[in-house]
Short mmCIF file of C-alpha atoms in Angstrom, two decimals:
data_model
loop_
_atom_site.label_atom_id
_atom_site.label_comp_id
_atom_site.label_asym_id
_atom_site.label_seq_id
_atom_site.Cartn_x
_atom_site.Cartn_y
_atom_site.Cartn_z
CA MET A 1 -86.22 -67.00 -116.61
CA ARG A 2 -83.46 -67.70 -119.28
CA LYS A 3 -82.14 -64.26 -119.28
CA TRP A 4 -81.33 -64.33 -115.63
CA ALA A 5 -79.61 -67.73 -115.99
CA ILE A 6 -76.30 -66.70 -117.74
CA PRO A 7 -75.49 -63.66 -115.35
CA SER A 8 -76.05 -65.82 -112.21
CA ALA A 9 -73.86 -68.48 -113.21
CA LEU A 10 -70.98 -65.81 -114.08
CA VAL A 11 -71.39 -64.50 -110.62
CA LEU A 12 -70.84 -67.70 -109.04
CA LEU A 13 -67.89 -68.41 -111.20
CA CYS A 14 -66.51 -65.16 -110.11
CA LEU A 15 -66.69 -66.02 -106.18
CA LEU A 16 -65.39 -69.67 -106.80
CA SER A 17 -62.07 -67.81 -108.20
CA LEU A 18 -61.85 -65.42 -105.51
CA LEU A 19 -62.21 -68.03 -102.88
CA SER A 20 -59.56 -70.36 -104.37
CA ASP A 21 -57.27 -67.24 -105.00
CA HIS A 22 -57.57 -66.23 -101.16
CA GLY A 23 -56.95 -69.68 -99.93
CA ARG A 24 -53.64 -70.06 -102.08
CA LYS A 25 -52.66 -67.08 -100.63
CA VAL A 26 -53.10 -67.89 -97.07
CA GLN A 27 -51.19 -71.25 -97.47
CA VAL A 28 -48.43 -69.50 -99.09
CA ASN A 29 -48.31 -67.19 -95.93
CA ALA A 30 -48.53 -69.73 -93.74
CA GLU A 31 -45.45 -71.76 -95.59
CA GLU A 32 -43.32 -68.84 -95.32
CA GLY A 33 -43.78 -68.29 -91.70
CA ALA A 34 -43.93 -71.81 -90.46
CA VAL A 35 -41.09 -73.04 -87.88
CA ASP A 36 -40.03 -76.49 -87.32
CA PRO A 37 -41.22 -77.97 -84.15
CA PRO A 38 -38.44 -78.18 -81.40
CA LYS A 39 -36.76 -81.68 -81.11
CA VAL A 40 -37.10 -83.48 -78.04
CA GLU A 41 -33.43 -82.85 -77.31
CA GLU A 42 -33.95 -78.93 -77.70
CA LYS A 43 -36.81 -79.08 -75.23
CA ILE A 44 -34.55 -81.11 -72.59
CA GLY A 45 -32.02 -78.31 -72.75
CA ALA A 46 -33.99 -75.35 -73.16
CA VAL A 47 -34.37 -74.87 -69.21
CA PRO A 48 -33.93 -71.17 -68.10
CA HIS A 49 -30.95 -70.25 -65.99
CA GLY A 50 -33.09 -69.33 -63.09
CA LEU A 51 -34.56 -73.10 -62.81
CA GLN A 52 -31.31 -74.83 -63.21
CA THR A 53 -30.30 -76.89 -60.13
CA ASP A 54 -26.84 -76.58 -58.50
CA SER A 55 -25.56 -80.14 -57.98
CA ASP A 56 -24.45 -79.61 -54.43
CA VAL A 57 -27.52 -77.79 -53.30
CA ALA A 58 -29.61 -80.81 -54.62
CA LYS A 59 -27.21 -83.04 -53.06
CA ARG A 60 -27.59 -81.35 -49.39
CA GLU A 61 -31.33 -81.18 -49.71
CA SER A 62 -31.32 -84.93 -50.61
CA GLU A 63 -29.39 -85.70 -47.58
CA SER A 64 -31.63 -83.60 -45.57
CA ILE A 65 -34.73 -84.98 -46.52
CA SER A 66 -33.52 -88.52 -46.21
CA SER A 67 -32.35 -87.95 -42.60
CA ARG A 68 -35.73 -86.87 -41.73
CA SER A 69 -38.05 -89.43 -43.53
CA LEU A 70 -38.04 -92.95 -41.32
CA ARG A 71 -36.14 -95.66 -42.91
CA ASN A 72 -38.01 -97.93 -45.55
CA ASN A 73 -36.57 -100.99 -43.86
CA ALA A 74 -37.50 -100.07 -40.23
CA GLU A 75 -40.66 -101.78 -38.33
CA LYS A 76 -43.43 -99.11 -37.91
CA PHE A 77 -45.41 -98.21 -34.97
CA GLU A 78 -48.19 -96.18 -33.85
CA PHE A 79 -47.98 -93.90 -30.85
CA GLN A 80 -50.71 -94.41 -28.20
CA ALA A 81 -53.39 -91.94 -28.21
CA GLU A 82 -52.06 -90.25 -24.84
CA VAL A 83 -48.93 -90.13 -26.05
CA SER A 84 -49.85 -88.44 -29.09
CA ARG A 85 -51.84 -85.86 -27.14
CA LEU A 86 -48.67 -85.17 -24.94
CA MET A 87 -46.26 -84.68 -28.11
CA ASP A 88 -49.06 -82.29 -29.68
CA ILE A 89 -49.20 -80.01 -26.48
CA ILE A 90 -45.11 -80.04 -26.58
CA ILE A 91 -45.05 -79.47 -30.11
CA ASN A 92 -47.54 -76.77 -30.22
CA SER A 93 -46.54 -74.95 -27.10
CA LEU A 94 -45.31 -71.55 -26.83
CA TYR A 95 -43.41 -72.32 -23.51
CA SER A 96 -40.52 -69.84 -23.40
CA ASN A 97 -38.19 -72.34 -21.14
CA LYS A 98 -37.02 -74.89 -23.61
CA ASP A 99 -33.90 -75.49 -21.92
CA ILE A 100 -35.78 -77.94 -19.70
CA PHE A 101 -35.08 -80.64 -22.58
CA LEU A 102 -31.51 -80.66 -21.58
CA ARG A 103 -32.31 -80.98 -17.90
CA GLU A 104 -34.32 -84.04 -18.53
CA LEU A 105 -31.98 -85.78 -20.87
CA ILE A 106 -29.51 -85.45 -18.19
CA SER A 107 -31.76 -86.90 -15.42
CA ASN A 108 -32.63 -89.78 -17.72
CA ALA A 109 -29.11 -90.35 -18.28
CA SER A 110 -28.07 -90.26 -14.94
CA ASP A 111 -31.34 -92.73 -14.28
CA ALA A 112 -29.66 -95.32 -16.51
CA LEU A 113 -26.43 -94.99 -15.15
CA ASP A 114 -27.79 -95.67 -11.58
CA LYS A 115 -29.21 -99.02 -12.79
CA ILE A 116 -26.00 -100.39 -14.18
CA ARG A 117 -23.96 -99.51 -11.41
CA PHE A 118 -26.35 -100.94 -9.10
CA LEU A 119 -26.66 -104.50 -10.86
CA SER A 120 -22.68 -103.94 -11.00
CA LEU A 121 -22.50 -104.49 -7.32
CA THR A 122 -23.75 -108.30 -7.55
CA ASP A 123 -22.01 -108.62 -11.19
CA LYS A 124 -19.21 -106.81 -12.19
CA GLU A 125 -19.09 -108.26 -15.51
CA VAL A 126 -22.33 -106.17 -16.59
CA LEU A 127 -19.98 -103.13 -16.56
CA GLY A 128 -18.14 -104.54 -19.92
CA GLU A 129 -14.30 -103.50 -20.48
CA GLY A 130 -12.44 -100.76 -21.68
CA ASP A 131 -14.63 -97.53 -22.39
CA THR A 132 -17.56 -99.32 -22.12
CA SER A 133 -16.95 -99.69 -17.88
CA LYS A 134 -16.69 -95.77 -17.75
CA LEU A 135 -19.89 -94.21 -16.29
CA ASP A 136 -20.09 -90.89 -17.67
CA ILE A 137 -22.32 -88.61 -19.84
CA GLN A 138 -21.07 -87.39 -23.11
CA ILE A 139 -22.70 -84.25 -25.01
CA LYS A 140 -21.71 -83.41 -28.61
CA LEU A 141 -22.52 -80.95 -31.16
CA ASP A 142 -22.28 -80.72 -34.61
CA LYS A 143 -23.06 -77.30 -36.26
CA GLU A 144 -22.71 -78.47 -39.89
CA LYS A 145 -25.61 -81.10 -39.59
CA LYS A 146 -27.42 -79.16 -36.90
CA ILE A 147 -27.04 -82.40 -34.48
CA LEU A 148 -26.88 -82.28 -30.76
CA SER A 149 -26.43 -85.64 -29.14
CA LEU A 150 -26.16 -86.83 -25.51
CA ARG A 151 -24.78 -90.42 -25.04
CA ASP A 152 -24.79 -92.59 -21.81
CA ARG A 153 -23.30 -95.60 -20.63
CA GLY A 154 -25.89 -96.78 -18.47
CA ILE A 155 -27.89 -100.30 -18.83
CA GLY A 156 -29.45 -99.28 -22.43
CA MET A 157 -32.70 -100.34 -23.46
CA THR A 158 -33.87 -103.53 -25.57
CA LYS A 159 -36.01 -103.46 -28.46
CA GLU A 160 -38.87 -104.25 -26.31
CA ASP A 161 -38.06 -101.36 -23.92
CA LEU A 162 -37.73 -98.86 -26.74
CA ILE A 163 -41.03 -99.76 -27.70
CA LYS A 164 -42.61 -99.86 -24.08
CA ASN A 165 -40.86 -96.84 -22.78
CA LEU A 166 -41.00 -94.31 -26.22
CA GLY A 167 -44.05 -95.41 -27.67
CA THR A 168 -46.84 -97.57 -27.83
CA ILE A 169 -47.53 -98.36 -23.80
CA ALA A 170 -47.74 -94.78 -22.12
CA LYS A 171 -46.69 -94.94 -18.62
CA SER A 172 -49.18 -93.90 -15.91
CA GLY A 173 -47.83 -90.32 -15.46
CA THR A 174 -48.74 -89.56 -19.13
CA SER A 175 -52.17 -89.01 -19.01
CA ALA A 176 -51.84 -87.22 -14.97
CA PHE A 177 -49.53 -84.90 -16.92
CA VAL A 178 -51.86 -84.13 -19.69
CA GLU A 179 -54.25 -83.34 -17.01
CA LYS A 180 -52.09 -81.16 -15.32
CA MET A 181 -51.02 -79.29 -18.29
CA GLN A 182 -54.80 -78.65 -19.56
CA SER A 183 -55.34 -77.19 -16.20
CA SER A 184 -52.20 -75.38 -15.24
CA GLY A 185 -50.26 -75.14 -18.55
CA ASP A 186 -47.11 -75.50 -16.65
CA LEU A 187 -44.97 -77.29 -19.01
CA ASN A 188 -41.90 -77.31 -16.64
CA LEU A 189 -43.65 -80.17 -14.50
CA ILE A 190 -42.87 -82.53 -17.11
CA GLY A 191 -40.46 -84.36 -15.22
CA GLN A 192 -42.31 -85.05 -12.29
CA PHE A 193 -44.47 -87.26 -14.68
CA GLY A 194 -41.90 -89.76 -15.86
CA VAL A 195 -42.32 -88.43 -19.32
CA GLY A 196 -39.38 -85.96 -19.52
CA PHE A 197 -38.19 -87.44 -22.56
CA TYR A 198 -40.94 -86.12 -24.94
CA SER A 199 -39.48 -82.33 -24.01
CA VAL A 200 -36.85 -83.10 -26.70
CA TYR A 201 -39.34 -81.68 -29.36
CA LEU A 202 -39.74 -78.41 -27.89
CA VAL A 203 -36.08 -77.86 -29.91
CA ALA A 204 -36.10 -81.21 -32.53
CA ASP A 205 -38.22 -82.10 -35.29
CA TYR A 206 -36.47 -85.32 -35.77
CA VAL A 207 -34.95 -87.39 -33.25
CA GLU A 208 -32.89 -90.71 -33.17
CA VAL A 209 -32.36 -93.07 -29.97
CA ILE A 210 -29.81 -95.47 -30.61
CA SER A 211 -29.58 -97.81 -27.70
CA LYS A 212 -27.49 -101.24 -26.56
CA HIS A 213 -28.90 -103.46 -23.68
CA ASN A 214 -26.45 -106.15 -22.75
CA ASP A 215 -29.35 -108.68 -23.41
CA ASP A 216 -29.86 -107.75 -26.90
CA LYS A 217 -28.51 -105.93 -30.26
CA GLN A 218 -28.29 -102.37 -30.73
CA TYR A 219 -31.35 -100.75 -32.30
CA VAL A 220 -32.13 -97.21 -33.49
CA TRP A 221 -35.79 -95.67 -32.53
CA GLU A 222 -36.56 -92.60 -34.65
CA SER A 223 -39.77 -90.39 -35.05
CA LYS A 224 -40.70 -87.11 -36.48
CA ALA A 225 -43.76 -86.73 -34.00
CA ASP A 226 -46.36 -87.17 -36.49
CA GLY A 227 -48.10 -90.12 -34.87
CA ALA A 228 -45.75 -92.72 -35.59
CA PHE A 229 -42.16 -94.21 -34.83
CA ALA A 230 -39.81 -96.72 -36.15
CA ILE A 231 -37.26 -99.34 -34.85
CA SER A 232 -34.49 -101.20 -36.88
CA GLU A 233 -31.57 -103.10 -36.22
CA ASP A 234 -28.75 -100.94 -36.19
CA THR A 235 -25.95 -101.81 -38.78
CA TRP A 236 -24.56 -98.59 -39.65
CA ASN A 237 -23.80 -96.60 -36.71
CA GLU A 238 -20.88 -96.84 -34.06
CA PRO A 239 -21.41 -99.70 -31.63
CA LEU A 240 -22.17 -98.34 -28.59
CA GLY A 241 -21.25 -101.13 -26.52
CA ARG A 242 -23.99 -100.39 -23.89
CA GLY A 243 -25.97 -97.54 -23.45
CA THR A 244 -28.10 -94.96 -25.43
CA GLU A 245 -27.42 -92.09 -27.46
CA ILE A 246 -30.06 -89.36 -28.39
CA ARG A 247 -29.68 -87.41 -31.29
CA LEU A 248 -31.55 -84.33 -31.71
CA HIS A 249 -31.69 -82.69 -35.41
CA LEU A 250 -32.51 -79.21 -34.09
CA ARG A 251 -35.15 -77.07 -35.66
CA ASP A 252 -33.66 -73.64 -37.03
CA GLU A 253 -35.06 -71.83 -34.33
CA ALA A 254 -33.09 -73.63 -31.78
CA GLN A 255 -29.44 -73.29 -32.98
CA GLU A 256 -28.35 -71.71 -30.08
CA TYR A 257 -28.24 -75.01 -28.56
CA LEU A 258 -25.17 -75.60 -30.67
CA GLU A 259 -23.12 -72.90 -29.11
CA GLU A 260 -20.61 -74.34 -26.55
CA SER A 261 -20.88 -71.59 -24.24
CA LYS A 262 -24.86 -72.22 -24.02
CA LEU A 263 -24.33 -75.86 -23.34
CA LYS A 264 -21.89 -75.04 -20.77
CA GLU A 265 -24.29 -72.87 -19.14
CA LEU A 266 -27.04 -75.38 -19.03
CA VAL A 267 -25.08 -78.53 -17.83
CA LYS A 268 -23.64 -76.31 -14.95
CA LYS A 269 -27.21 -75.51 -14.24
CA TYR A 270 -28.79 -78.86 -14.46
CA SER A 271 -26.00 -81.21 -13.18
CA GLU A 272 -25.98 -79.77 -9.46
CA PHE A 273 -27.43 -83.35 -8.32
CA ILE A 274 -25.78 -85.58 -10.80
CA ASN A 275 -23.18 -88.06 -9.39
CA PHE A 276 -21.42 -88.92 -12.85
CA PRO A 277 -18.97 -86.84 -15.03
CA ILE A 278 -20.29 -84.94 -17.77
CA TYR A 279 -18.07 -84.53 -21.03
CA ILE A 280 -18.93 -81.72 -23.71
CA TRP A 281 -17.17 -82.62 -27.05
CA ALA A 282 -16.71 -79.59 -29.21
CA SER A 283 -14.46 -78.20 -31.92
CA LYS A 284 -11.68 -75.92 -31.05
CA ALA A 285 -9.16 -73.85 -32.95
CA VAL A 286 -5.49 -73.74 -31.90
CA ASP A 287 -2.60 -71.62 -32.98
CA VAL A 288 0.60 -73.76 -33.72
CA GLU A 289 3.89 -72.54 -34.76
CA VAL A 290 5.34 -74.60 -37.66
CA PRO A 291 9.02 -74.54 -37.86
CA ALA A 292 10.68 -73.62 -41.32
CA ASP A 293 12.47 -76.19 -42.98
CA GLU A 294 16.03 -76.49 -43.12
CA ASP A 295 16.37 -76.31 -46.99
CA GLU A 296 14.32 -73.65 -47.16
CA SER A 297 16.25 -71.60 -44.67
CA SER A 298 19.60 -72.20 -46.08
CA ASP A 299 18.22 -71.19 -49.33
CA GLU A 300 17.07 -67.82 -47.88
CA GLU A 301 20.72 -67.30 -46.33
CA GLU A 302 22.05 -67.79 -49.73
CA THR A 303 20.03 -65.21 -51.60
#
């Protein structure tokens, strides 16, 4: 046993020395190849060029998102079940004749003008003064913001009217129209059931209704047709005096309705039985000759 004790101890010492040398080599190599971890400031700045966001683009996107989200300070409501069904049918419809939305808006504006004119027969003060007393319909287009607006100087709607007419209390024609749609599928019949306003969602994904009644303040109704709508007192838009303005934030596939020629064609088609003037507001480029300054012309003569 003693003969084997010494050689075994020597072998064990040799193994321990080799392991310690290998460990020192690994540590040295690690120290030589080590890199200091990046600082927090370096990480923040290390964004690939492809991921950088242009400030103008970000601003436009934020404005677009904010314009299509219901205002936080507004009073929120849910559509009645039948109205939600109606809007689902309209939004998911593949109906080709989307032009009918303008027919319905013009018809509703004409009805509002008829009501205020009827009241004025016994009380002329209801018409107000200046531009407010003019019974007309105005259509405006904004290609940059993709907004089509239609305004009338009719009777207008109170806050309760906005809730009743455009959301929670469905008219009797709503369920009748839904039943008719399920059987015939003809969306063109929407005007016969008194629910033509909702045809705006054939072309728009976000709608604002600004209205002022003589007996109430000016309010804004807004909805993205997602089962809810909101109403808030209007303190930021131009005072209407009286009447209603409907703003349609058009879908990308409905940009044709921002063309002046298209609107003129539709207005002519759907205003045959309308007894009020309709105006289309649009931009127009005009070439104007600018006379040269006298100082410049005298200098040219001298040279």
